[in-house]
XYZ file of C-alpha atoms in Angstrom:
523
model
C 84.484 87.026 115.155
C 85.270 84.558 117.863
C 84.838 86.891 120.702
C 81.032 87.793 120.087
C 79.618 90.843 121.159
C 82.970 92.647 122.944
C 81.955 94.440 126.082
C 84.072 97.712 125.297
C 83.723 100.420 122.760
C 82.964 104.131 122.078
C 79.311 103.767 122.352
C 75.866 101.785 123.558
C 75.300 102.407 119.515
C 78.263 100.345 118.954
C 77.174 97.522 120.668
C 73.679 97.264 119.717
C 74.994 97.419 115.678
C 76.761 94.236 116.905
C 74.445 92.447 118.313
C 72.452 92.941 115.529
C 74.722 92.150 112.935
C 75.377 88.428 115.108
C 71.464 88.526 115.236
C 71.513 88.666 111.435
C 74.200 85.913 111.206
C 73.344 83.613 113.565
C 73.039 80.729 111.237
C 76.108 81.010 109.566
C 79.056 80.765 112.636
C 81.864 79.952 110.449
C 82.786 80.600 107.471
C 85.775 79.639 104.714
C 86.623 82.177 102.433
C 88.612 81.824 99.245
C 91.242 84.167 98.742
C 89.407 85.622 95.489
C 86.708 84.464 93.391
C 88.941 82.912 90.081
C 86.365 84.085 87.089
C 88.668 86.308 85.091
C 89.317 84.314 82.156
C 91.171 85.420 78.369
C 88.744 87.348 77.095
C 88.344 89.612 80.435
C 91.820 89.619 80.444
C 92.148 91.258 77.529
C 89.199 93.580 78.191
C 91.064 94.627 81.393
C 94.473 95.675 79.461
C 93.395 97.012 76.954
C 90.575 98.867 78.831
C 92.795 100.137 81.776
C 94.800 101.861 78.582
C 92.672 103.207 76.944
C 91.257 105.657 78.682
C 90.903 109.403 78.811
C 94.601 109.086 77.418
C 93.960 108.701 73.484
C 92.077 112.366 74.116
C 94.575 114.047 76.022
C 98.741 113.048 74.838
C 97.927 113.627 70.975
C 98.631 116.908 71.392
C 101.381 116.527 74.125
C 103.391 114.577 71.660
C 103.539 116.522 69.169
C 104.638 119.285 70.770
C 107.659 117.924 72.224
C 108.617 115.701 69.087
C 108.336 119.032 66.850
C 106.723 116.693 63.898
C 103.711 114.610 62.372
C 105.793 111.990 61.463
C 108.332 111.901 64.318
C 104.954 111.632 66.691
C 103.488 108.960 65.226
C 107.181 107.015 65.556
C 106.755 107.667 69.336
C 103.323 106.437 69.506
C 104.544 103.483 67.568
C 107.612 102.853 70.214
C 105.617 103.359 73.034
C 103.343 100.687 72.338
C 106.783 98.005 71.593
C 108.149 99.481 75.033
C 105.106 98.821 76.539
C 105.151 95.173 75.703
C 108.559 94.595 76.184
C 107.487 95.581 79.959
C 104.476 93.249 80.182
C 106.843 90.313 79.274
C 108.803 90.981 82.133
C 105.874 91.714 84.117
C 104.699 88.218 82.893
C 107.570 86.275 84.449
C 107.012 87.579 87.487
C 103.543 87.505 87.792
C 103.496 83.712 87.601
C 107.052 83.520 89.578
C 105.383 85.263 92.154
C 102.131 84.629 92.354
C 100.109 87.100 94.111
C 97.955 90.278 93.751
C 99.659 93.623 94.065
C 101.763 93.720 90.829
C 104.747 96.164 90.891
C 104.275 96.333 95.317
C 104.251 92.555 95.886
C 107.159 92.113 93.393
C 109.491 94.661 94.480
C 108.443 93.796 98.067
C 109.339 90.101 97.668
C 112.629 90.842 95.758
C 113.991 94.162 97.346
C 112.447 93.990 100.680
C 109.883 95.912 102.703
C 110.912 99.766 102.651
C 111.505 99.770 99.138
C 107.869 98.173 98.643
C 106.492 100.438 101.371
C 107.296 103.453 99.305
C 106.281 102.011 95.958
C 102.984 101.751 97.913
C 103.033 104.927 99.672
C 103.538 106.782 96.566
C 100.803 104.808 94.496
C 98.187 104.927 97.697
C 98.889 108.378 98.257
C 98.774 110.083 94.555
C 99.598 108.299 91.673
C 96.221 105.476 91.442
C 94.254 108.259 92.729
C 95.050 111.500 90.798
C 95.232 108.905 87.858
C 91.450 108.143 88.246
C 90.760 111.312 89.439
C 92.161 112.749 85.918
C 90.100 110.264 84.066
C 86.783 110.928 86.023
C 86.926 114.527 85.116
C 87.671 113.935 81.757
C 84.339 111.843 81.478
C 82.175 114.286 83.287
C 83.698 117.380 80.375
C 83.157 115.106 77.822
C 79.317 114.269 79.204
C 78.560 117.828 80.041
C 80.246 119.371 77.239
C 76.699 119.289 74.751
C 74.952 121.249 77.231
C 77.477 123.834 77.454
C 79.034 123.736 73.582
C 80.150 127.595 73.890
C 81.840 127.394 77.352
C 83.430 124.779 79.896
C 81.684 123.333 81.894
C 81.254 124.405 85.283
C 83.591 123.478 87.596
C 80.841 122.377 90.484
C 78.939 119.922 87.983
C 82.202 118.560 86.583
C 83.562 118.159 90.276
C 79.778 116.311 91.095
C 79.591 114.164 88.266
C 83.117 113.104 88.497
C 82.236 111.662 92.143
C 78.820 110.427 91.111
C 80.801 107.969 88.461
C 83.073 107.450 91.239
C 80.861 106.157 94.084
C 78.335 104.458 91.460
C 81.324 102.389 90.465
C 82.766 101.674 93.364
C 79.545 99.994 94.544
C 79.672 98.156 91.563
C 83.162 96.417 92.303
C 82.179 95.964 96.213
C 78.980 94.050 94.615
C 80.412 91.167 92.099
C 83.544 90.428 90.541
C 81.671 88.799 87.996
C 79.399 92.253 87.685
C 82.336 94.383 87.776
C 84.551 92.224 84.406
C 81.104 92.378 83.137
C 80.762 96.292 82.784
C 84.558 96.282 81.730
C 83.754 93.997 79.015
C 81.013 96.179 77.541
C 82.585 98.755 77.577
C 85.826 98.223 76.392
C 83.756 96.753 73.461
C 81.988 100.265 73.353
C 85.475 102.713 73.581
C 86.629 100.470 70.668
C 83.893 100.256 68.402
C 83.848 104.881 69.543
C 87.873 104.918 68.166
C 86.801 103.074 65.669
C 84.717 105.740 64.040
C 87.599 107.919 64.357
C 89.770 105.507 62.032
C 86.993 104.464 59.953
C 86.649 108.234 59.410
C 90.374 109.389 59.277
C 90.492 106.055 56.471
C 87.836 107.594 54.651
C 89.876 110.626 54.032
C 92.720 109.382 53.304
C 90.759 107.289 50.963
C 89.259 110.481 49.646
C 93.223 111.877 48.532
C 93.285 114.471 52.036
C 96.430 112.781 53.130
C 99.047 115.244 51.651
C 100.227 116.022 55.987
C 100.599 112.213 55.916
C 103.376 111.944 53.245
C 106.918 111.364 54.195
C 107.755 114.858 53.133
C 105.606 116.890 54.963
C 104.993 114.558 57.925
C 108.743 114.612 59.095
C 108.719 118.057 58.413
C 109.299 120.347 61.375
C 108.037 123.295 62.614
C 110.574 123.122 65.438
C 113.598 121.034 65.617
C 113.006 118.660 69.414
C 115.933 118.395 71.545
C 116.704 114.981 72.952
C 115.048 115.956 75.943
C 112.165 117.025 74.323
C 111.775 113.779 72.358
C 111.991 112.047 75.790
C 109.191 114.200 77.638
C 107.154 112.949 74.425
C 107.823 109.191 75.607
C 106.688 110.402 78.512
C 103.589 111.823 77.158
C 102.886 108.858 75.615
C 103.418 106.900 78.387
C 100.290 108.187 80.146
C 98.377 107.368 77.232
C 99.728 103.459 77.646
C 99.592 103.548 81.519
C 97.746 100.177 82.976
C 99.263 97.725 81.005
C 100.959 96.416 84.341
C 97.051 96.366 85.854
C 96.932 92.539 84.796
C 99.643 91.507 87.441
C 97.397 93.206 90.099
C 94.530 90.469 89.878
C 97.128 87.063 89.158
C 95.043 85.424 91.700
C 92.025 85.814 89.995
C 93.313 84.018 87.060
C 91.906 80.982 85.260
C 95.555 79.485 83.990
C 97.454 82.136 84.453
C 100.555 80.656 82.784
C 98.552 80.177 79.556
C 96.228 82.981 79.975
C 98.618 86.135 81.043
C 101.009 85.918 77.761
C 97.957 85.370 75.725
C 96.083 88.563 76.958
C 99.541 90.862 76.654
C 100.401 88.740 72.760
C 96.576 89.836 71.832
C 95.961 93.949 74.076
C 99.131 95.239 73.901
C 99.152 95.279 69.836
C 96.049 95.641 69.787
C 96.381 99.226 71.533
C 99.560 100.164 69.464
C 97.242 99.680 65.962
C 94.750 101.390 67.947
C 96.481 104.458 69.047
C 98.439 104.860 65.980
C 95.184 104.567 63.429
C 93.845 107.476 65.649
C 96.445 109.277 65.886
C 96.415 109.107 61.333
C 93.071 110.157 61.278
C 93.686 113.261 63.280
C 96.024 114.362 61.064
C 94.424 113.316 58.358
C 91.523 116.697 59.088
C 93.602 118.692 61.130
C 96.922 120.291 60.876
C 99.591 120.295 63.689
C 98.476 124.108 64.542
C 95.194 123.078 64.456
C 95.670 120.119 66.638
C 98.133 122.164 68.992
C 95.122 125.143 69.640
C 92.489 122.392 70.458
C 91.996 121.873 74.153
C 89.739 118.630 72.982
C 91.286 116.815 70.420
C 87.892 114.411 69.355
C 85.766 116.833 69.709
C 87.169 119.516 67.373
C 87.811 116.423 65.232
C 83.932 115.298 64.892
C 83.155 118.685 64.481
C 85.142 119.048 61.377
C 84.294 115.707 59.851
C 80.768 114.704 61.286
C 78.384 117.514 60.895
C 75.242 117.262 63.019
C 76.536 114.140 64.416
C 79.407 115.655 66.003
C 77.663 114.833 69.568
C 79.438 111.591 68.746
C 82.500 112.339 69.812
C 81.983 113.824 73.210
C 79.680 110.270 73.737
C 82.344 108.103 72.881
C 84.851 109.785 75.125
C 82.785 109.134 77.931
C 82.427 105.003 77.084
C 86.017 105.056 76.910
C 86.397 106.466 80.250
C 84.100 105.367 82.310
C 85.167 101.599 81.255
C 89.000 103.259 82.634
C 87.831 104.670 86.308
C 85.917 100.756 86.411
C 89.134 99.180 85.868
C 91.493 101.428 87.600
C 88.876 101.014 90.835
C 89.254 97.769 89.865
C 93.185 96.866 90.741
C 94.153 99.582 92.376
C 91.726 97.756 95.433
C 93.858 94.731 95.033
C 96.886 97.041 95.378
C 95.988 98.090 98.737
C 94.499 94.512 99.932
C 98.360 93.218 98.968
C 100.045 96.034 101.071
C 97.819 95.262 104.214
C 98.518 91.453 103.512
C 101.828 92.228 104.047
C 101.473 94.338 107.244
C 102.338 97.713 105.106
C 98.465 99.230 105.565
C 95.850 98.383 107.833
C 94.776 94.490 108.585
C 91.357 95.548 107.875
C 92.046 96.452 104.365
C 93.295 92.934 103.695
C 89.360 91.481 103.944
C 86.948 90.433 101.769
C 82.970 90.271 102.293
C 82.268 87.057 103.397
C 79.312 86.005 100.464
C 81.007 88.770 97.542
C 84.863 87.579 98.099
C 85.703 91.525 97.006
C 87.744 93.997 98.970
C 85.323 96.270 99.894
C 87.478 98.122 102.360
C 90.062 98.234 100.041
C 87.704 99.930 97.902
C 86.656 102.331 99.933
C 89.510 103.861 100.503
C 90.162 103.977 96.916
C 87.326 105.372 96.523
C 88.029 107.897 99.077
C 91.724 109.216 98.151
C 89.974 109.576 94.376
C 87.365 112.186 95.416
C 89.674 114.225 97.636
C 92.073 114.552 94.907
C 89.398 115.420 92.868
C 88.303 119.113 95.436
C 92.143 119.442 95.514
C 91.821 120.280 91.721
C 95.288 120.821 89.884
C 95.130 117.117 89.152
C 97.046 117.295 85.743
C 99.967 119.015 87.437
C 99.980 116.447 90.268
C 99.913 113.651 87.042
C 103.389 115.582 86.274
C 104.561 115.037 89.047
C 104.081 111.202 89.558
C 104.979 110.813 86.182
C 108.433 110.404 86.808
C 107.404 107.569 90.222
C 105.931 105.942 87.818
C 108.577 105.253 85.327
C 110.882 104.834 88.256
C 108.888 102.182 89.788
C 108.526 100.040 86.255
C 112.498 100.249 85.714
C 113.111 98.902 89.745
C 110.758 96.095 89.176
C 111.727 95.014 86.384
C 115.299 95.557 87.212
C 114.228 93.199 90.322
C 112.969 90.435 87.765
C 117.069 90.713 86.425
C 118.278 90.812 90.224
C 115.601 87.824 91.408
C 116.890 85.370 88.571
C 120.771 85.825 89.639
C 119.542 85.507 93.332
C 117.271 82.506 92.386
C 118.452 80.426 89.635
C 116.589 77.293 90.094
C 113.230 78.760 90.812
C 110.958 77.259 88.782
C 109.682 79.976 86.231
C 106.845 78.605 84.118
C 106.998 81.949 82.106
C 110.540 82.789 81.337
C 111.243 85.717 78.544
C 114.630 86.411 76.724
C 117.487 88.648 78.869
C 116.882 90.848 75.843
C 114.058 91.541 76.622
C 114.279 93.152 80.422
C 117.994 95.090 79.067
C 116.632 96.692 76.251
C 113.612 97.646 78.393
C 115.934 98.870 81.145
C 118.255 100.454 78.267
C 115.355 102.997 76.751
C 114.152 103.306 80.403
C 117.468 104.575 81.695
C 118.083 107.467 78.861
C 114.146 108.321 79.024
C 114.493 109.010 82.770
C 117.770 110.932 82.563
C 116.795 113.379 79.695
C 113.281 114.029 81.441
C 115.463 114.616 84.821
C 117.989 116.363 83.563
C 114.639 118.674 81.163
C 111.845 119.258 83.864
C 114.587 119.097 87.388
C 111.721 120.558 89.277
C 108.664 118.015 87.688
C 111.022 115.047 88.855
C 112.101 116.305 91.933
C 109.180 116.694 93.223
C 107.907 113.439 92.083
C 110.879 112.137 94.564
C 110.063 113.750 97.420
C 106.387 112.741 97.435
C 107.879 109.207 97.309
C 110.526 109.689 100.397
C 108.059 111.538 102.372
C 107.014 107.936 103.094
C 110.373 106.462 104.644
C 109.776 108.544 108.097
C 106.061 106.939 107.845
C 107.571 103.259 107.156
C 109.550 103.967 110.570
C 107.324 105.105 112.406
C 104.406 102.870 111.745
C 105.499 99.222 110.044
C 109.183 99.024 111.263
C 108.710 100.416 114.515
C 107.477 96.797 116.393
C 106.732 97.666 120.340
C 103.872 100.837 119.768
C 101.935 101.420 123.046
C 99.224 99.576 123.879
C 96.797 102.330 123.115
C 97.533 102.206 119.655
C 96.977 98.142 119.360
C 93.699 98.651 121.261
C 92.705 101.726 118.799
C 93.648 99.161 115.609
C 92.206 96.507 117.179
C 88.633 97.895 118.111
C 88.587 100.011 114.596
C 89.135 96.270 112.471
C 86.614 94.996 114.558
C 84.320 97.569 113.984
C 85.226 97.962 110.457
C 84.291 93.933 110.006
C 81.026 94.274 111.975
C 79.842 97.452 109.191
C 81.316 95.764 106.272
C 80.263 92.269 106.691
C 84.405 91.174 106.112
C 86.798 88.847 107.331
C 90.219 87.548 106.172
C 90.764 84.868 103.587
C 91.133 81.340 104.082
C 95.182 81.880 103.325
C 98.062 80.508 104.561
C 99.222 81.172 108.239
C 102.313 82.501 107.214
C 100.667 85.118 104.966
C 98.027 85.480 107.800
C 100.284 86.422 109.872
C 102.145 89.392 108.608
C 99.097 91.473 108.470
C 100.144 91.445 112.132
C 102.580 94.580 111.672
C 99.566 96.731 111.884
C 97.209 94.502 114.475
C 98.615 91.201 116.461
C 95.481 90.402 117.722
C 93.127 91.315 115.137
C 94.782 89.396 112.605
C 94.338 86.279 114.190
C 90.735 86.922 116.172
C 89.259 87.673 112.668
C 90.548 84.897 110.213
C 88.406 83.255 108.197
C 88.382 79.762 110.556
C 86.989 81.909 113.046
C 83.611 82.501 114.522
C 82.080 85.175 112.289
């Protein structure tokens, strides 16, 4: 800190804390911190992509996809087309990722292309609801499957599932605060673990088919509709599948930490998306090889029902497998969602403290703690599945706006160097599917989509009050300045060593602290 120990503060304890921390750091008066540790290689990229996509969705969504599609055959088609759409979107994001090389994904690109207001609305909905709710659902799935063997004849207790979920989130938050490399290693291990778990389901299903138990998968039976779906119902089936594929855009949240992103980003997409699509399709084939549509629709835990029918005394492997899958998913979501908070703070849309990283581990500790806290709050609210329905519409809306921005950016800056440049057919095909999907979804579920839009639009007054309004009272600046200094002293964080123009943007929340807290200044 440039001022050393400041004379003013809320209490004497904070002053003593400041002196103690400065005493610890007295041998390191100056430090230059790189923006992030560039240590994410191709295998870790594939692991993060597959690990973020393969989470609780494959164990939750099959029921919803089958319910809305009306037949086994159409459900399998939805799963395969869902993977193709995710691949198209990923390729568009790869071009944006190397053209606008900032961590933050959708938010960074939309802010760069369409301006601060649109970017803030996307950031607001993501930080407030989308990512905390998704994290909460995955954590609850983890705790339910871990506790299920202890409560074989009933639902695990409410408080036990919440406590275990919160413990898991707190532990993985500590891991991500401690080391980027350790977080990527955990992701690598649990991605392999979850693929092995799904491999067990697929192997048992293929064994059933080898034995001749595939009557329900023959074309005549598979496309026999137990109900005739409307176009709107098919759109809802795609939305259910999209929840299982959510996370395909998360590679773009860590582009600043990727080694050679020009080569490794597209390679990771070409490997991870087909891998996930193949795994999802084969997993559903395995489910249908042993369960009728009626049995699958009646099950609250598809993987557990599958294990009970085919694995006998080894059926407890299924809850363990699901727990492994969701544990890796929580880690990946924490890693990437914290980078979104970091990027938002760096652009001046969130408090500047969230744009700081630890001076030794180079991890965004304040941003990680914000994500952790928001997720635990959502856990306490309870009705997370309803919230997921509300924000699914926002999720797809943000994808479409971002990819439309790619076309606009090509028109706006045609001569800009683009290391990766996809064919125009790729974004156009995605946007055609996106428009049809959102249109029919809005027609089928106007209330759900409407609530999602309302959540997003609540960010408009917040933007004008907090970000756009420049001449705030002096007491507001004094408070944010004090809070930033206190946060730096508690968490040992500083601004990364970035361009002066980028450092200046963080001053929208706190003009003074953004200058006096830069990494080039005294610590």
